[in-house]
mmCIF file of C-alpha atoms in Angstrom:
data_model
loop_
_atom_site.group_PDB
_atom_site.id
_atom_site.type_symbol
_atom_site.label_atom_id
_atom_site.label_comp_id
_atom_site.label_asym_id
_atom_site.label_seq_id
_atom_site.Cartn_x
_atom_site.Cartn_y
_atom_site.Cartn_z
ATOM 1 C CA UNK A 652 100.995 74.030 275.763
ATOM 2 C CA UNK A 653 101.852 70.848 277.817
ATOM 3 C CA UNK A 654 98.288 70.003 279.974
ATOM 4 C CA UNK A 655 98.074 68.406 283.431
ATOM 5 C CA UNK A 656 94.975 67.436 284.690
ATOM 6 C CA UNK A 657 93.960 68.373 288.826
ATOM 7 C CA UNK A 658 91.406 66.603 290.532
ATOM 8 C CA UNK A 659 89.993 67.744 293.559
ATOM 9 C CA UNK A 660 89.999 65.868 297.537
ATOM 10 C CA UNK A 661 87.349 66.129 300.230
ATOM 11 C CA UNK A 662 86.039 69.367 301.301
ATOM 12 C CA UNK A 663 85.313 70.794 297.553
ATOM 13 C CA UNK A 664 82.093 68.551 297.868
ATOM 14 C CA UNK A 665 78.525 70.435 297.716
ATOM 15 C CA UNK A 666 74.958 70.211 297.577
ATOM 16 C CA UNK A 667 73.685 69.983 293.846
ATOM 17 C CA UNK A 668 77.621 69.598 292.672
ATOM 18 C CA UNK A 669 77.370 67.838 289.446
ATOM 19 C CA UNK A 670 73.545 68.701 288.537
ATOM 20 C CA UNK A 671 74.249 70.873 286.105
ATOM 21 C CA UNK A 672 76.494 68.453 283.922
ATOM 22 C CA UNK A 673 74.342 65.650 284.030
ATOM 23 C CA UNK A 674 71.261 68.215 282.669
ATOM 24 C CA UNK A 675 73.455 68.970 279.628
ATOM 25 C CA UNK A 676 75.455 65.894 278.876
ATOM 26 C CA UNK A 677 74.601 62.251 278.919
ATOM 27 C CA UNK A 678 77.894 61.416 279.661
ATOM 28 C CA UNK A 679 77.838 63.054 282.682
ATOM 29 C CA UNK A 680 74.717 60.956 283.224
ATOM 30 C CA UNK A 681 75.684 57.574 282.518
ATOM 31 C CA UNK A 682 78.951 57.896 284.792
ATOM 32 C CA UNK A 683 76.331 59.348 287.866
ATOM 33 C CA UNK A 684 74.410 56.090 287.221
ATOM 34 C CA UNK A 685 77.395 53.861 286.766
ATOM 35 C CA UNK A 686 78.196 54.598 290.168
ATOM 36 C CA UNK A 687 75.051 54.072 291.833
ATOM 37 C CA UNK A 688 75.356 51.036 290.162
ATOM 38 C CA UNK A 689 78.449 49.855 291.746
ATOM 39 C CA UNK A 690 77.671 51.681 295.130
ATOM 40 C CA UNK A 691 74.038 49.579 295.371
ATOM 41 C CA UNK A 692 73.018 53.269 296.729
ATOM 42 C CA UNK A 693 71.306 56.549 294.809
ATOM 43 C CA UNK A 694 74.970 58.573 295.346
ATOM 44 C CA UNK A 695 73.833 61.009 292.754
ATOM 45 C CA UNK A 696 70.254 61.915 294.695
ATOM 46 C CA UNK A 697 72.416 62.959 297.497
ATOM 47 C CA UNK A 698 74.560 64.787 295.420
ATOM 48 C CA UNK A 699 71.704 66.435 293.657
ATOM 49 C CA UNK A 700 69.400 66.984 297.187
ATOM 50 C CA UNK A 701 71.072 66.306 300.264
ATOM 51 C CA UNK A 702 70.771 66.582 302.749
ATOM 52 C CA UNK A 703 74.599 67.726 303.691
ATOM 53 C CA UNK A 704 75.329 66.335 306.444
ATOM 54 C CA UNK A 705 75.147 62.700 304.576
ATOM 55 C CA UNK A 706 76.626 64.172 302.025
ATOM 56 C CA UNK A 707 79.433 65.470 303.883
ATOM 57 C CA UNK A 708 80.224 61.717 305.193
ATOM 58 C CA UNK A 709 83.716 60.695 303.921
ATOM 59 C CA UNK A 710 81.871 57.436 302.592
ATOM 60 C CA UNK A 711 79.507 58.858 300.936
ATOM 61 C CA UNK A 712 82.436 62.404 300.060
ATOM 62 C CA UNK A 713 85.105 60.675 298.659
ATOM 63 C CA UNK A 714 82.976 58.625 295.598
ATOM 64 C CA UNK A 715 80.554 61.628 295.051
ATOM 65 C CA UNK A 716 83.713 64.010 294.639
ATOM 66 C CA UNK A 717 85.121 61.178 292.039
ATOM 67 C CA UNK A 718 82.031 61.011 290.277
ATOM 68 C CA UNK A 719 82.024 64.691 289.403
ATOM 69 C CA UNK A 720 85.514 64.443 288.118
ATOM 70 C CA UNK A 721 84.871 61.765 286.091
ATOM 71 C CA UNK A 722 81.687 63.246 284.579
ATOM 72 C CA UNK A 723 83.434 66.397 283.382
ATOM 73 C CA UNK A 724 86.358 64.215 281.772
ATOM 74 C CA UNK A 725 84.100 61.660 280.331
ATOM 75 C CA UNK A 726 82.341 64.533 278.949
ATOM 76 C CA UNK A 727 85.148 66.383 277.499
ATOM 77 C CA UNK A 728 86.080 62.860 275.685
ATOM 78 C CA UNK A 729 82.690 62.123 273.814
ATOM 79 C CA UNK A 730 80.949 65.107 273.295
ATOM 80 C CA UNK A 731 84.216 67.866 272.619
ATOM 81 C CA UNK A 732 86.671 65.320 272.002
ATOM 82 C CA UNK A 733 89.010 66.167 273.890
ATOM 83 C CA UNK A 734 90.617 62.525 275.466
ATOM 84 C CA UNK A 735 92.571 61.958 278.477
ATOM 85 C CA UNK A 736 95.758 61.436 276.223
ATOM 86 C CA UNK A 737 96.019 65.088 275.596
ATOM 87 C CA UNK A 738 97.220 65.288 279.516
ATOM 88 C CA UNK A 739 101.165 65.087 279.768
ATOM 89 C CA UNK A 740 100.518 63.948 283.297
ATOM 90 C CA UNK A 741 97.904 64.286 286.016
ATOM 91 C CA UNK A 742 97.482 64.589 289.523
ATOM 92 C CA UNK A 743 94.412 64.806 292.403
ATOM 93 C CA UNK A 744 94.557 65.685 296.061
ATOM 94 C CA UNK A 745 94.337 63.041 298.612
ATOM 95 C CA UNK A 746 90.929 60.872 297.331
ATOM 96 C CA UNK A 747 91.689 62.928 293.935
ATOM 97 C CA UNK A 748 94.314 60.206 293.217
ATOM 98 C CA UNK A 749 91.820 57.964 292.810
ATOM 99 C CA UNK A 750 90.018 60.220 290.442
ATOM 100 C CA UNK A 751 93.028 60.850 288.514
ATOM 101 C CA UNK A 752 93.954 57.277 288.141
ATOM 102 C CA UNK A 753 89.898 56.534 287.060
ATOM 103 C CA UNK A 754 90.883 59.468 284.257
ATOM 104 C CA UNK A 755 93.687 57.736 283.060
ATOM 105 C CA UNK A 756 92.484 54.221 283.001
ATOM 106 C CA UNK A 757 94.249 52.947 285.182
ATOM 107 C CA UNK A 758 91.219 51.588 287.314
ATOM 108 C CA UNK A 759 87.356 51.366 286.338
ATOM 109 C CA UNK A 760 84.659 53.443 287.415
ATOM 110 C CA UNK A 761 83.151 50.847 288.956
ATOM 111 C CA UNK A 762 86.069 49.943 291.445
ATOM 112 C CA UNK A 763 87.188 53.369 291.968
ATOM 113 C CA UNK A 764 83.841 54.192 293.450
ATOM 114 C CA UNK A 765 83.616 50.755 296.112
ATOM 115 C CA UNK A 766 87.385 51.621 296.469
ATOM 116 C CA UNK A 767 86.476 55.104 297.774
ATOM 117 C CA UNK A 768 83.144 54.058 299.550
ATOM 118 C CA UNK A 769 85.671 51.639 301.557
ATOM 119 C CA UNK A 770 87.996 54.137 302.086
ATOM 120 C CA UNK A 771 86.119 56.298 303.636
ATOM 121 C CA UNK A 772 84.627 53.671 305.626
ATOM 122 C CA UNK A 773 87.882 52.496 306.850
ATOM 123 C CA UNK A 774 89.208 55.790 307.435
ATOM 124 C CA UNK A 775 86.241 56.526 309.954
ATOM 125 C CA UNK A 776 86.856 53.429 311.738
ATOM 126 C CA UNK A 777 89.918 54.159 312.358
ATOM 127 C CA UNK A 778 90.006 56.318 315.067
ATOM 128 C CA UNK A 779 86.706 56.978 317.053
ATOM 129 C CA UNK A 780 85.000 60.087 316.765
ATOM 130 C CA UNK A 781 86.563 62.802 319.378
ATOM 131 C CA UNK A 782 90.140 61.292 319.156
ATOM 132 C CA UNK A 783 91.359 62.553 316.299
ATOM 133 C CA UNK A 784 91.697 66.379 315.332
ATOM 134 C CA UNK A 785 93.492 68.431 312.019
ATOM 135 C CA UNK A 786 93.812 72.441 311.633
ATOM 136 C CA UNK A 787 94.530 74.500 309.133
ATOM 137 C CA UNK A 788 97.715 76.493 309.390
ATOM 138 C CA UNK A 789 97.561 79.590 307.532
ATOM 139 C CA UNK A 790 99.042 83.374 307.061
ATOM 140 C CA UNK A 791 102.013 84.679 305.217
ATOM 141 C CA UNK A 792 104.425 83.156 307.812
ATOM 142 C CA UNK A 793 103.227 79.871 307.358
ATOM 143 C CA UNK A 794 105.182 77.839 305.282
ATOM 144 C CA UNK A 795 106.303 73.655 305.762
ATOM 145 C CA UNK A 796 109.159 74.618 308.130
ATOM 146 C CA UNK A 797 106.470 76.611 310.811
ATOM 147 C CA UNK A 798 104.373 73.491 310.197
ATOM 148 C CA UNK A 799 106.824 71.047 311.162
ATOM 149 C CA UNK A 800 107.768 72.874 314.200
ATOM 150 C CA UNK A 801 104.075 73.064 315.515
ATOM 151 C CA UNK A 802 103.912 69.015 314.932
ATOM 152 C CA UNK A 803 106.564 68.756 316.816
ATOM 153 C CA UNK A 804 105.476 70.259 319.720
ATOM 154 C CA UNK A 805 102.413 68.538 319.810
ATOM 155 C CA UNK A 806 104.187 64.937 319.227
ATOM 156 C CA UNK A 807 105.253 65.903 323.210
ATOM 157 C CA UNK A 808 101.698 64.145 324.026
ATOM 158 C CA UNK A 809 100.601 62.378 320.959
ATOM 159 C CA UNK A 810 100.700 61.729 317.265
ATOM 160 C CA UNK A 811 100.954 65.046 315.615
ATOM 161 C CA UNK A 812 102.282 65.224 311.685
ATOM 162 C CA UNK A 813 101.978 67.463 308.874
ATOM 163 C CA UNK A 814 99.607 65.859 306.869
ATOM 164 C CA UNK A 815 98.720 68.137 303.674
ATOM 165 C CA UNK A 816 101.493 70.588 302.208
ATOM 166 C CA UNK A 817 99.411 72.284 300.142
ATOM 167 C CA UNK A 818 101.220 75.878 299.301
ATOM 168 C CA UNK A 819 103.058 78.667 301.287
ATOM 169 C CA UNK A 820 100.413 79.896 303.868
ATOM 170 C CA UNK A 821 98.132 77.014 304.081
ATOM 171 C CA UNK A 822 100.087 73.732 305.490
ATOM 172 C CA UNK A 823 97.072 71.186 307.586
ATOM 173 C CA UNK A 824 98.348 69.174 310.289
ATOM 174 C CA UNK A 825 96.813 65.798 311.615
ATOM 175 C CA UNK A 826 97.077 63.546 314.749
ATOM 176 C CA UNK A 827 95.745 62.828 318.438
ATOM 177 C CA UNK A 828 93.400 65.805 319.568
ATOM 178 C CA UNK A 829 95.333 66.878 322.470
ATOM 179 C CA UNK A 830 98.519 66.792 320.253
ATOM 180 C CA UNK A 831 96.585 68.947 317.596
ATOM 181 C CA UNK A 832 95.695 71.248 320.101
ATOM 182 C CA UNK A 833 99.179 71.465 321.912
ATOM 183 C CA UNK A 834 100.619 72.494 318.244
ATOM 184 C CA UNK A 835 98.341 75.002 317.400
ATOM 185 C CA UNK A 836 99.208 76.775 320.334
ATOM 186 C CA UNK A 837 102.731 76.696 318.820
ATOM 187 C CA UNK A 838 101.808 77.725 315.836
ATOM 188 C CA UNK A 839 100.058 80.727 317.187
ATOM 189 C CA UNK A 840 103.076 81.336 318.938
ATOM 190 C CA UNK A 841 104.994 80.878 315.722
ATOM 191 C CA UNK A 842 103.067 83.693 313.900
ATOM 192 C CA UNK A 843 100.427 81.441 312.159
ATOM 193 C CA UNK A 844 96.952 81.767 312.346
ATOM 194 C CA UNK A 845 95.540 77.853 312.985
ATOM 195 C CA UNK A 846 91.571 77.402 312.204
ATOM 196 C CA UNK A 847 90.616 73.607 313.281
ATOM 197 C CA UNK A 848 88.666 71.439 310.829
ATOM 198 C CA UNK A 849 85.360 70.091 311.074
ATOM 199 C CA UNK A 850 86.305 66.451 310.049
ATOM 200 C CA UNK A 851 85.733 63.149 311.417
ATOM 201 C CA UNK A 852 89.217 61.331 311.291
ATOM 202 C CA UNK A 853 92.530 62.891 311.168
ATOM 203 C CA UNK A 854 93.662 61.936 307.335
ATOM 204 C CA UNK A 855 97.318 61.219 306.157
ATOM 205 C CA UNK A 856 98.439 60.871 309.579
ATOM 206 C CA UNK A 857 99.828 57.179 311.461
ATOM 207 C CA UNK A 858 96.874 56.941 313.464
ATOM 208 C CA UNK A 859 95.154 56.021 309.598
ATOM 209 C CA UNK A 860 97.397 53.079 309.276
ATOM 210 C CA UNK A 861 94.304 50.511 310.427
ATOM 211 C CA UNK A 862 92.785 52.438 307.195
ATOM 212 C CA UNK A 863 95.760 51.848 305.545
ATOM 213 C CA UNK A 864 95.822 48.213 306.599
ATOM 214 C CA UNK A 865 92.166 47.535 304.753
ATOM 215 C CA UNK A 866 93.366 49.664 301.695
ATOM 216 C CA UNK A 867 96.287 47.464 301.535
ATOM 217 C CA UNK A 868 93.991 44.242 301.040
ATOM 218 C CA UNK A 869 91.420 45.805 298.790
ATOM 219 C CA UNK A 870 94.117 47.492 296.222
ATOM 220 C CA UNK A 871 95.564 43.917 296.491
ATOM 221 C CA UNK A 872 92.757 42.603 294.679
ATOM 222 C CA UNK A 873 91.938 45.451 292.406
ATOM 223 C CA UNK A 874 92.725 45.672 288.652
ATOM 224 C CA UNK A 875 95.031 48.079 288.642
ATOM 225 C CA UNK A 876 96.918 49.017 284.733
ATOM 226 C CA UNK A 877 99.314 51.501 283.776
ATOM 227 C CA UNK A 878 97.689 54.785 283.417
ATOM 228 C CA UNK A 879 97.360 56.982 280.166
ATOM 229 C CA UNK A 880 98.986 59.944 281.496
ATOM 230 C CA UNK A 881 101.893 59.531 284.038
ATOM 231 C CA UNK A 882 100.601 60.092 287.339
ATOM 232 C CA UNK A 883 102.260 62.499 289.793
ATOM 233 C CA UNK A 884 101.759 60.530 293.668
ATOM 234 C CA UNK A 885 100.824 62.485 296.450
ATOM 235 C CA UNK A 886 103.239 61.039 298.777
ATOM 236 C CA UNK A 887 106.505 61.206 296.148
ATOM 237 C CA UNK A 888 105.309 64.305 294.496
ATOM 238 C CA UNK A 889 106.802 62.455 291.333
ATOM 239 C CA UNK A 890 105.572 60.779 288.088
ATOM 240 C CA UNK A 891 104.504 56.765 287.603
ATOM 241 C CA UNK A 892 103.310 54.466 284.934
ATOM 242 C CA UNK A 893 103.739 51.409 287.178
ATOM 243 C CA UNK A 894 100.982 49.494 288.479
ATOM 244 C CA UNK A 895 102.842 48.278 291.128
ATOM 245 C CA UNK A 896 103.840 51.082 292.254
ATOM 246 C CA UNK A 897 100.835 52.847 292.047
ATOM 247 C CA UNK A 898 99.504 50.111 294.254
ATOM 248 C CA UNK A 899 102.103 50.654 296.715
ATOM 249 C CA UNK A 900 101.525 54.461 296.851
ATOM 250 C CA UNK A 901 97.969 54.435 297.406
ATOM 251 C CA UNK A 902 98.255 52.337 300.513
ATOM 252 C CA UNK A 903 101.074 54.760 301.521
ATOM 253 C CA UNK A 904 99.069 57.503 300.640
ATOM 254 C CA UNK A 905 96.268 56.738 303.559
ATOM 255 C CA UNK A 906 99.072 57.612 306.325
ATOM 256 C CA UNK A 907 101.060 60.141 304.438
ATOM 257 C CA UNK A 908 102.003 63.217 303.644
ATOM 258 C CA UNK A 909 99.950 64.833 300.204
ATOM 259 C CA UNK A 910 102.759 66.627 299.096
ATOM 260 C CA UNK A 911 101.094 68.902 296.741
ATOM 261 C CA UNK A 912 103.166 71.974 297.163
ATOM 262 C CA UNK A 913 106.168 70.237 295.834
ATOM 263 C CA UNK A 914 103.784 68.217 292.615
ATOM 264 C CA UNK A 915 102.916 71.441 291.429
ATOM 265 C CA UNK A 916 106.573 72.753 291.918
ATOM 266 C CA UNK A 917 107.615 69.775 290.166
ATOM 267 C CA UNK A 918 104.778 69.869 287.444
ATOM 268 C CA UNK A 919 105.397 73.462 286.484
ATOM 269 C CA UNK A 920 108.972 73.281 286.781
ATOM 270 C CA UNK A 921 110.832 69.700 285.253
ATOM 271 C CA UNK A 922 107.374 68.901 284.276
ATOM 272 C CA UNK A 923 107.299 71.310 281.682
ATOM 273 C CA UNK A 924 103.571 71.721 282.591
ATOM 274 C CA UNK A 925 102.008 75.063 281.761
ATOM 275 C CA UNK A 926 98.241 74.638 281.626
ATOM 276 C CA UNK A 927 96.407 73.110 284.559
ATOM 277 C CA UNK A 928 92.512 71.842 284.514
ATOM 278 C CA UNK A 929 91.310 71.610 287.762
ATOM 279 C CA UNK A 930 87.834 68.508 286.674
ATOM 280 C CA UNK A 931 85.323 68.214 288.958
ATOM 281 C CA UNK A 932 83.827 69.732 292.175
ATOM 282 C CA UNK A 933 84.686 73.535 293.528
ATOM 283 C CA UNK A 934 88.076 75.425 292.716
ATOM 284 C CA UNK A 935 90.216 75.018 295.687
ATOM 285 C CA UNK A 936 93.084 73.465 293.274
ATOM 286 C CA UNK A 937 93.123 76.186 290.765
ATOM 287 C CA UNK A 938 93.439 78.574 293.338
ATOM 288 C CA UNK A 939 96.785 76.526 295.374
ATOM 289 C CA UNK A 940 98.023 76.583 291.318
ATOM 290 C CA UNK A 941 97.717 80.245 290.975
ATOM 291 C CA UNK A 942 99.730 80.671 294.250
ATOM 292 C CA UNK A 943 102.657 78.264 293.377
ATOM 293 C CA UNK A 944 102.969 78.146 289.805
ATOM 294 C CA UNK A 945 101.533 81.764 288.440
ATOM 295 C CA UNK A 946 103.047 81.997 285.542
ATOM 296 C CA UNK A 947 101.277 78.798 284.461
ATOM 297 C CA UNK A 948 97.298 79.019 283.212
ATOM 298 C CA UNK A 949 94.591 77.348 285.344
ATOM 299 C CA UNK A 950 91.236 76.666 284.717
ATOM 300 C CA UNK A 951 88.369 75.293 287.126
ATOM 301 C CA UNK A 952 86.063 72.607 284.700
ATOM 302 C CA UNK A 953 82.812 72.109 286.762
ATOM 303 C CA UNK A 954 79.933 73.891 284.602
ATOM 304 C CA UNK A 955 78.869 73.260 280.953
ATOM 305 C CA UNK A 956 80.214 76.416 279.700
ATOM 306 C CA UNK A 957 83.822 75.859 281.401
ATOM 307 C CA UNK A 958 84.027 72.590 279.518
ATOM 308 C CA UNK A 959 82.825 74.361 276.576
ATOM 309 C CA UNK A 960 85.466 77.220 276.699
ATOM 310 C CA UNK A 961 88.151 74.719 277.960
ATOM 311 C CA UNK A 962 87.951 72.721 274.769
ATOM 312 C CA UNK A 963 87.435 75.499 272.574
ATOM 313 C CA UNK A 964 91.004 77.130 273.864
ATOM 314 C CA UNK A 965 92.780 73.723 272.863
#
């Protein structure tokens, strides 16, 4: 069975996410403390206590969410075997890029975490708190095209964009508040149910590109190789091994589209992929892969028995 790896973006974060792995594996425990390390903060007491609202902070989000993902794959590498090489390509959802990348080799643990603290730093300075809005667009008449039309209505009073494609019935768009709120009303109209999300800066979206601007400079000084395992970009929805290129999509990635309905189309289909792991935090991925590619297995790896089972099935 060809194998991608799926690693998960904000929102899949929780309370004690994590705990469990580092009580079984010391793996899972030296990456945790690797990226306090790097961080100069205890990360993995907040992941392990609270409270959530910290937690919950894109800063403090994007490298827990990372950490997770990296636990379960260093885990699956030193105490089942089972290396990153076995992947014919992986993936991750906004921040899960990162992840993915970390996986691969294709950056350390120790800069993907300060590249994610900054991220999420820059991100929230972006646009001040208030400004910025995204919803949820969901329902069986949902799909990109709906989407697009509800952005576009809103762009009548501000920035307004699709911002994650993430399968047919769940599209999220991103911009100015009162644009936001101008397209959900179309949307409604449209035959789509539109929930708004409790975030603090509307991601993927031009209003990001300050964001985008610091990313820019810091990826310009990271260490950046080619990765194990091709890696299928957000904002191309198509395979690289180039460290340049890489580079370049990152920084794109901070004001663009995630284009994950059409990776997994891609992955499943010319891909040849028919086994997806979704490592690290929660199971929103496995579920989007279930929906778009059903005929393909998919497997959530957060607990000690999944990574157990997982290797086992190999």
């Amino acid at each position: 069975m060809s194998l991608a790896f799926l690693f998960p973006g904000q929102g899949s974060q929780a309370v004690g996410m994590g705990a469990d792995l580092a009580a079984a594996f010391a793996p899972a425990r030296e990456v945790f403390q690797e990226v306090d390390e790097a961080l100069g903060q205890k990360l993995s007491t907040l992941m392990r206590e609270g409270p959530e609202d910290q937690l919950t902070l894109t800063e403090n989000a994007q490298p827990a969410l990372m950490a997770v993902s990296l636990a379960v794959i260093r885990t699956l590498e030193r105490e089942f075997g089972v290396g990153i090489e076995r992947a014919a390509f992986v993936a991750g959802h906004s921040l899960g890029e990162y992840s993915a990348l970390c996986a691969a080799g294709a950056l350390s643990l120790a800069d993907t975490a300060r590249l994610l603290k900054l991220r999420g730093q820059a991100m929230q300075r972006a646009v001040p708190v208030g400004e910025g809005a995204m919803a949820s667009l969901i329902g069986p008449k949902t799909d990109l095209a709906l989407a697009e039309a509800a952005a576009a209505a809103g762009s009548a009073v501000g920035v307004c964009v699709v911002a994650n494609d993430n399968n047919a019935g769940n599209v999220v768009i991103s911009g100015a508040k009162a644009a936001v709120d101008l397209a959900i009303e179309k949307a409604k109209e449209l035959g789509a149910r539109a929930i708004p999300l409790n975030v603090s800066a509307p991601f993927h979206c031009p209003l990001m590109q300050p964001a985008a601007d610091e990313m820019a400079a810091a990826l310009a000084a990271a260490a950046i190789h080619a990765p194990r395992a091709p890696l299928v970009a957000n904002v191309t929805a198509r395979p690289t091994l180039d460290p340049e290129t890489i580079r370049r999509l990152l920084v794109e990635q901070v004001t663009g589209r995630v284009r994950w309905r059409e990776s997994l189309i891609w992955l499943a289909g010319e891909g040849g992929v028919t086994q997806f792991a979704e490592a690290g935090a929660g199971k929103v991925l496995t579920g989007m892969v279930k929906r778009i590619a059903p005929d393909a297995e998919a497997s959530a790896l957060n607990a000690p028995a999944d990574l157990e089972a997982f290797a086992t099935s190999l």
